[in-house]
mmCIF file of C-alpha atoms in Angstrom:
data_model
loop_
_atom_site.group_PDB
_atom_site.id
_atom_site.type_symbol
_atom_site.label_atom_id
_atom_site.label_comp_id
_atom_site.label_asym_id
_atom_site.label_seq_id
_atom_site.Cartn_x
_atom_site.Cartn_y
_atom_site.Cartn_z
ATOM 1 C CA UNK A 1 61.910 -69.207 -11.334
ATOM 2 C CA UNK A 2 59.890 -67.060 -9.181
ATOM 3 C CA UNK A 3 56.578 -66.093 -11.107
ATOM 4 C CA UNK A 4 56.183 -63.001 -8.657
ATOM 5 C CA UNK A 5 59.463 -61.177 -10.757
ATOM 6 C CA UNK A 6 59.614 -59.648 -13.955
ATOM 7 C CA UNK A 7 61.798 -61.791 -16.435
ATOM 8 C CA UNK A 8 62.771 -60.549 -19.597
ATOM 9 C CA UNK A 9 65.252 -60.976 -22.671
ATOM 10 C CA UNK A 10 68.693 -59.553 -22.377
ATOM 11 C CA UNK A 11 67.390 -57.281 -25.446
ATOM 12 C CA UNK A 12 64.403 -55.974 -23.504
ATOM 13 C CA UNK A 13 66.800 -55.290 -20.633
ATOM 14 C CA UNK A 14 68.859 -53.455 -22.142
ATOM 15 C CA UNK A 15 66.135 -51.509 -23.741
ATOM 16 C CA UNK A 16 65.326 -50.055 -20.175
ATOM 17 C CA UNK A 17 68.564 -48.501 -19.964
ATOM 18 C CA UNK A 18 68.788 -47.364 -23.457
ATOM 19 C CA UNK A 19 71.531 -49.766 -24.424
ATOM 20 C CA UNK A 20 72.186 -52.627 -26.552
ATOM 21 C CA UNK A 21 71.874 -56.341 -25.786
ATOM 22 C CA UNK A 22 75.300 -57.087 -26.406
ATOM 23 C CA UNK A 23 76.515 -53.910 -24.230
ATOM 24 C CA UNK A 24 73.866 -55.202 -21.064
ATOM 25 C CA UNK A 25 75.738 -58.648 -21.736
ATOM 26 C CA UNK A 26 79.053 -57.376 -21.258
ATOM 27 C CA UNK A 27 78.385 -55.471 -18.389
ATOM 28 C CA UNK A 28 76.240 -58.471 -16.861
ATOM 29 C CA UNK A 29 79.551 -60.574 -17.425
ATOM 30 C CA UNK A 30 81.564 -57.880 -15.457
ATOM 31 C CA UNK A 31 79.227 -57.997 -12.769
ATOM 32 C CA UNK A 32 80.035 -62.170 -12.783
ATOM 33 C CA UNK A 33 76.902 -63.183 -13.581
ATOM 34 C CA UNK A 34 77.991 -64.813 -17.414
ATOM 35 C CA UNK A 35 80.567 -67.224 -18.380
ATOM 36 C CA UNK A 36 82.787 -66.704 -20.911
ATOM 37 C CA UNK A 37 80.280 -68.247 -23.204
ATOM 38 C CA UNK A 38 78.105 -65.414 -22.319
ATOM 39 C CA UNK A 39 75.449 -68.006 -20.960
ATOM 40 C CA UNK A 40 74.049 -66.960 -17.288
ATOM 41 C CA UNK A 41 77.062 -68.594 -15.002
ATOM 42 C CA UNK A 42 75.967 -70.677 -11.734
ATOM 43 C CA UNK A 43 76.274 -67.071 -9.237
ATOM 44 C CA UNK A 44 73.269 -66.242 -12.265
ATOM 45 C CA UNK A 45 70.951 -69.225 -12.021
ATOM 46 C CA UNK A 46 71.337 -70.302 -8.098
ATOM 47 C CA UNK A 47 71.469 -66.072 -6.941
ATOM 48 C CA UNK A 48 67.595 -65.929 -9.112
ATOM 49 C CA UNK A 49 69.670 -63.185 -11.478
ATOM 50 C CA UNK A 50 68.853 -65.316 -14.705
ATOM 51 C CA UNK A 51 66.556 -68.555 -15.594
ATOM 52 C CA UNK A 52 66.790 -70.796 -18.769
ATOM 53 C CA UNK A 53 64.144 -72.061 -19.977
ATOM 54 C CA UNK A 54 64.264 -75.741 -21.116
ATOM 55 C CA UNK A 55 64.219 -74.699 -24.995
ATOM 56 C CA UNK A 56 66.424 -75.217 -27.852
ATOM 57 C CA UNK A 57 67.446 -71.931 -29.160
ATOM 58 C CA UNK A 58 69.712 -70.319 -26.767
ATOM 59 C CA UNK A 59 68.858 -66.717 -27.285
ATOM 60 C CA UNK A 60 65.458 -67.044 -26.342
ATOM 61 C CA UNK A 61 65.998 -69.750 -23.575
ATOM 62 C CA UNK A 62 67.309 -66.909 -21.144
ATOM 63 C CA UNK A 63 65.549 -64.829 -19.066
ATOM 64 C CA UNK A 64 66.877 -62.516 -16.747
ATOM 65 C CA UNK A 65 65.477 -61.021 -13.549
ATOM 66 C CA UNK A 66 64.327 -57.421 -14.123
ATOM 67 C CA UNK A 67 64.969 -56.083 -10.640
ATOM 68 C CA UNK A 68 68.071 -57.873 -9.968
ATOM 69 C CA UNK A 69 70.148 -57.373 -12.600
ATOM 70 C CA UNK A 70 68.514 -53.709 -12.802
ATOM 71 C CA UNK A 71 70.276 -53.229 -9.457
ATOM 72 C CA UNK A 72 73.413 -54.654 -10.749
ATOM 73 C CA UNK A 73 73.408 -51.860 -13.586
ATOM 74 C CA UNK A 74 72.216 -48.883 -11.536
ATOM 75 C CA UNK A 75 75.413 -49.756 -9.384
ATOM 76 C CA UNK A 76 77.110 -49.625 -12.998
ATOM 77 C CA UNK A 77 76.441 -46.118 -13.020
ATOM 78 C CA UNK A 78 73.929 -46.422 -15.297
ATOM 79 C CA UNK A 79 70.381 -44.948 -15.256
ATOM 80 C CA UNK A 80 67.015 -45.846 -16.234
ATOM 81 C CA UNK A 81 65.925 -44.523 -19.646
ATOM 82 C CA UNK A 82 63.276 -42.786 -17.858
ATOM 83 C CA UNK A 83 65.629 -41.010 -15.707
ATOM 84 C CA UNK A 84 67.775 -40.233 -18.364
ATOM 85 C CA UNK A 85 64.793 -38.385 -20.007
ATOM 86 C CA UNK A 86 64.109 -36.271 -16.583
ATOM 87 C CA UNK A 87 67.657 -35.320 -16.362
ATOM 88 C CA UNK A 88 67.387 -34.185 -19.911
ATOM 89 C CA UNK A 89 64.243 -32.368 -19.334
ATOM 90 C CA UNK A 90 65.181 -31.022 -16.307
ATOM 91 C CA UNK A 91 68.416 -29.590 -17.559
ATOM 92 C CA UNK A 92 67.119 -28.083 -20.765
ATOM 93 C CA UNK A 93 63.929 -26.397 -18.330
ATOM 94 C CA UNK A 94 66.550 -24.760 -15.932
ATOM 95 C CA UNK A 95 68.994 -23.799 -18.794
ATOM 96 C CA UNK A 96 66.238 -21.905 -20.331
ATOM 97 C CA UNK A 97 65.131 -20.575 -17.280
ATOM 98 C CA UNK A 98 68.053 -19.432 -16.691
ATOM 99 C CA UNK A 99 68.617 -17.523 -19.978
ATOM 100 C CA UNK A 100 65.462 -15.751 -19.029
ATOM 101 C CA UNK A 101 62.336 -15.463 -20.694
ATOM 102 C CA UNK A 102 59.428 -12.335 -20.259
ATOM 103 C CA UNK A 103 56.677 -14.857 -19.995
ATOM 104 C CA UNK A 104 58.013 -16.917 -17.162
ATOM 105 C CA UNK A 105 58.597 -14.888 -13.531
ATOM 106 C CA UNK A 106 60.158 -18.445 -12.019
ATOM 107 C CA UNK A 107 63.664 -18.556 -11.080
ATOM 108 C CA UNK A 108 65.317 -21.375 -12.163
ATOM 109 C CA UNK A 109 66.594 -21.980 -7.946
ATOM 110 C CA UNK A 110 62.502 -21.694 -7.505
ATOM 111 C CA UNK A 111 62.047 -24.328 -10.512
ATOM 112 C CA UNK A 112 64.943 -26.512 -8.898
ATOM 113 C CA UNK A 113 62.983 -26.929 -5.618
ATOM 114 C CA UNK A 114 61.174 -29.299 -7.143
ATOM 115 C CA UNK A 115 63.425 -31.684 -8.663
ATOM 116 C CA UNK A 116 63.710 -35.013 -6.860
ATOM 117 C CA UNK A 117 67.090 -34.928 -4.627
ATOM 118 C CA UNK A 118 68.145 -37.930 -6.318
ATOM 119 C CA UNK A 119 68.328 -36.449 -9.301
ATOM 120 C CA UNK A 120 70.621 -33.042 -8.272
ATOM 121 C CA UNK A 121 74.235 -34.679 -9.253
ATOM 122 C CA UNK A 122 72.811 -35.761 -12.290
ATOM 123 C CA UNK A 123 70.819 -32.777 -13.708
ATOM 124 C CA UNK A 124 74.019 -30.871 -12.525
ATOM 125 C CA UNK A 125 76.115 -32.759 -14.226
ATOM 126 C CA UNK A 126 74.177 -32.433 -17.745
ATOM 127 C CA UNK A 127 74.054 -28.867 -17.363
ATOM 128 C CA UNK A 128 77.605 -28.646 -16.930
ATOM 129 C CA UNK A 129 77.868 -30.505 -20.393
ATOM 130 C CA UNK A 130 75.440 -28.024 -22.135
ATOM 131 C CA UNK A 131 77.195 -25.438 -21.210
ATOM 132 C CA UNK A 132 74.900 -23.718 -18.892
ATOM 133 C CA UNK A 133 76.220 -21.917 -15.322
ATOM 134 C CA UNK A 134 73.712 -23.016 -13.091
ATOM 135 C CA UNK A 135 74.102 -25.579 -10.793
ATOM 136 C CA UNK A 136 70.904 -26.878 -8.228
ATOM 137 C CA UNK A 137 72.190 -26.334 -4.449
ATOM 138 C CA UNK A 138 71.667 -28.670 -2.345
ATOM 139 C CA UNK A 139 68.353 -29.338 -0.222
ATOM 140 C CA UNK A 140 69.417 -27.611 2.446
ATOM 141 C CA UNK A 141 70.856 -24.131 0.929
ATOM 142 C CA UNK A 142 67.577 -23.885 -1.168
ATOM 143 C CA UNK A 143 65.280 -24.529 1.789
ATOM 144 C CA UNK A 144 67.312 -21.913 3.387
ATOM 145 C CA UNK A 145 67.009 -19.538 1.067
ATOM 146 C CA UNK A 146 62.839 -20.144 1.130
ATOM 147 C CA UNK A 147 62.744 -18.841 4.950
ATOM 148 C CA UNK A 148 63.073 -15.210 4.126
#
């Protein structure tokens, strides 16, 4: 076990991505890194994805790398509950904007230039699902459009 890395419990991993232990678990096991027991597998233990701890009860014997099996979920598709919360933020701040509102002169395009690019698809998506018509252009139409 590397003391340099962040290991936690399958419940506090999950936690980061704003679902449950036994959800994390399952997708962990699709990503082969748990047996059908659900115990960390050898890819787990010898790739530094999970450590157990010489102790009797199971559940609290297992520790699993933060950063690697973070990765493993990000390439899931799923997103950090503090990303989730920007997405949400960001979506609800351009649907408003773009409703309009006589105390704010930004557009929600001028508001949008400042949303991290990695973020675009995302926020895009979730204002799709609100039902809003905006969608962020991409970096290089909005820079355009700022060279008037």
């Amino acid at each position: 076990m590397d003391p340099n890395q962040s290991w936690i419990t399958l419940t506090d991993l999950g936690r980061l991505f704003g679902i449950s232990a036994v959800f994390c678990g399952k997708l962990l096991g699709e990503a082969g890194m748990r047996d059908s027991d659900g115990m960390p597998n050898a890819a787990a233990l010898d790739g530094g994805y999970a450590f157990r701890r010489p102790e009797q009860n199971a559940n609290r014997s297992i520790l699993w790398n933060q950063q690697r099996c973070s990765e493993l979920l990000l390439e899931k598709g799923l997103q950090l509950m503090d990303e989730q919360q920007l997405i949400l933020q960001w979506a609800d701040l351009l649907s408003a904007l773009e409703e309009g509102s006589p105390s704010v002169d930004a557009s929600p395009a001028q508001m949008a230039e400042d949303l991290p690019v990695h973020l675009v698809p995302a926020v895009n998506q979730r204002l799709q699902v609100i039902g809003s018509s905006f969608q962020v252009a991409g970096r290089e139409t909005v820079a355009a459009g700022n060279s008037r």
